């Protein structure tokens, strides 16, 4: 009996291994020799594209930090068929084995993609009503050039390799790592690092904690007023959950260089995931990807060579823990800290409305300058009330 059970488990293991394969880019694109101008929505720092499967219309996030198309488990399109399993990497450097599906023909604008594979993920950390899935950098890796212009609300997609050759701007080479693009940035002194170009992140810039420590050691830079504080906590959310708890450094960078373009007065913080440039950059200029040359061309609006960001620092962050909204970090000395927010607090109610899940919290869309009443449960199980101006 034991021998039979062992043999059955071995056969099951071999079957699963046989179905485990890398994500494939062997999909076809039609028509040929095309230039497609596709309307996009830029909503709360997210680039959203209209996608169709037959007569069904969807909305997808265009995320250059994702290496492949992804569907949420509650929105798999009719006609999708299983394609085994693959290893997925997310923004916080976690790995997981996930299911793959072959998709029915997928149309973006007037361009149809046939034979695409897509991974399946659970929804974590996003409003379940915001979009149905993710279009990743695989469409660029497949050889399509693209221009993202959120000011004019459009994505230009083409299979003509030299269509954008006369476009001007600040052009940088990008490197591919796990099929997603990394570009060089300079956050302080003469320290340069590779940052993921990630339109799936709403922030302008976040810095890998190990890269930050390395930069300080190498340049012997005294950041002084560019460091706003340190605390223990976590804030980055990936498909695999929330990043591990660790030390977070709050930064107020004098300038962040992308090529010859300077973003000035940038508030940010460190993370355990890769450093990354996010979708906030798209508010300052259009971006052109040329996969033939592996180049990224940033085209500042108004031909500017710098921009003052002056964004508000992230003093507190709420993350999902066991599907509950939990304060992941709060900067010591900040206004939320003085009011009573602490790392580990669970949000139970906002303005007398129960908040039972993290999705409930995401549906709460605060108005800047308004005061809200939070009922919190601290790590010792004690309840407390905090009135906070958002």
mmCIF file of N, CA and C in Angstrom, residues 80 100 158 271 301 323:
data_model
loop_
_atom_site.group_PDB
_atom_site.id
_atom_site.type_symbol
_atom_site.label_atom_id
_atom_site.label_comp_id
_atom_site.label_asym_id
_atom_site.label_seq_id
_atom_site.Cartn_x
_atom_site.Cartn_y
_atom_site.Cartn_z
ATOM 1 N N UNK A 80 -10.492 30.470 -22.673
ATOM 2 C CA UNK A 80 -9.106 30.256 -22.244
ATOM 3 C C UNK A 80 -8.914 28.789 -21.875
ATOM 4 N N UNK A 100 -0.862 28.871 -16.021
ATOM 5 C CA UNK A 100 -0.873 29.575 -17.292
ATOM 6 C C UNK A 100 -2.088 29.143 -18.104
ATOM 7 N N UNK A 158 3.167 49.847 -32.972
ATOM 8 C CA UNK A 158 3.532 49.558 -34.355
ATOM 9 C C UNK A 158 4.525 48.410 -34.433
ATOM 10 N N UNK A 271 12.750 50.280 -0.308
ATOM 11 C CA UNK A 271 11.941 49.071 -0.368
ATOM 12 C C UNK A 271 12.855 47.867 -0.477
ATOM 13 N N UNK A 301 7.388 67.068 -21.785
ATOM 14 C CA UNK A 301 6.429 68.024 -22.330
ATOM 15 C C UNK A 301 7.049 69.419 -22.267
ATOM 16 N N UNK A 323 -5.861 39.642 4.380
ATOM 17 C CA UNK A 323 -7.006 40.310 3.749
ATOM 18 C C UNK A 323 -7.589 41.432 4.596
#
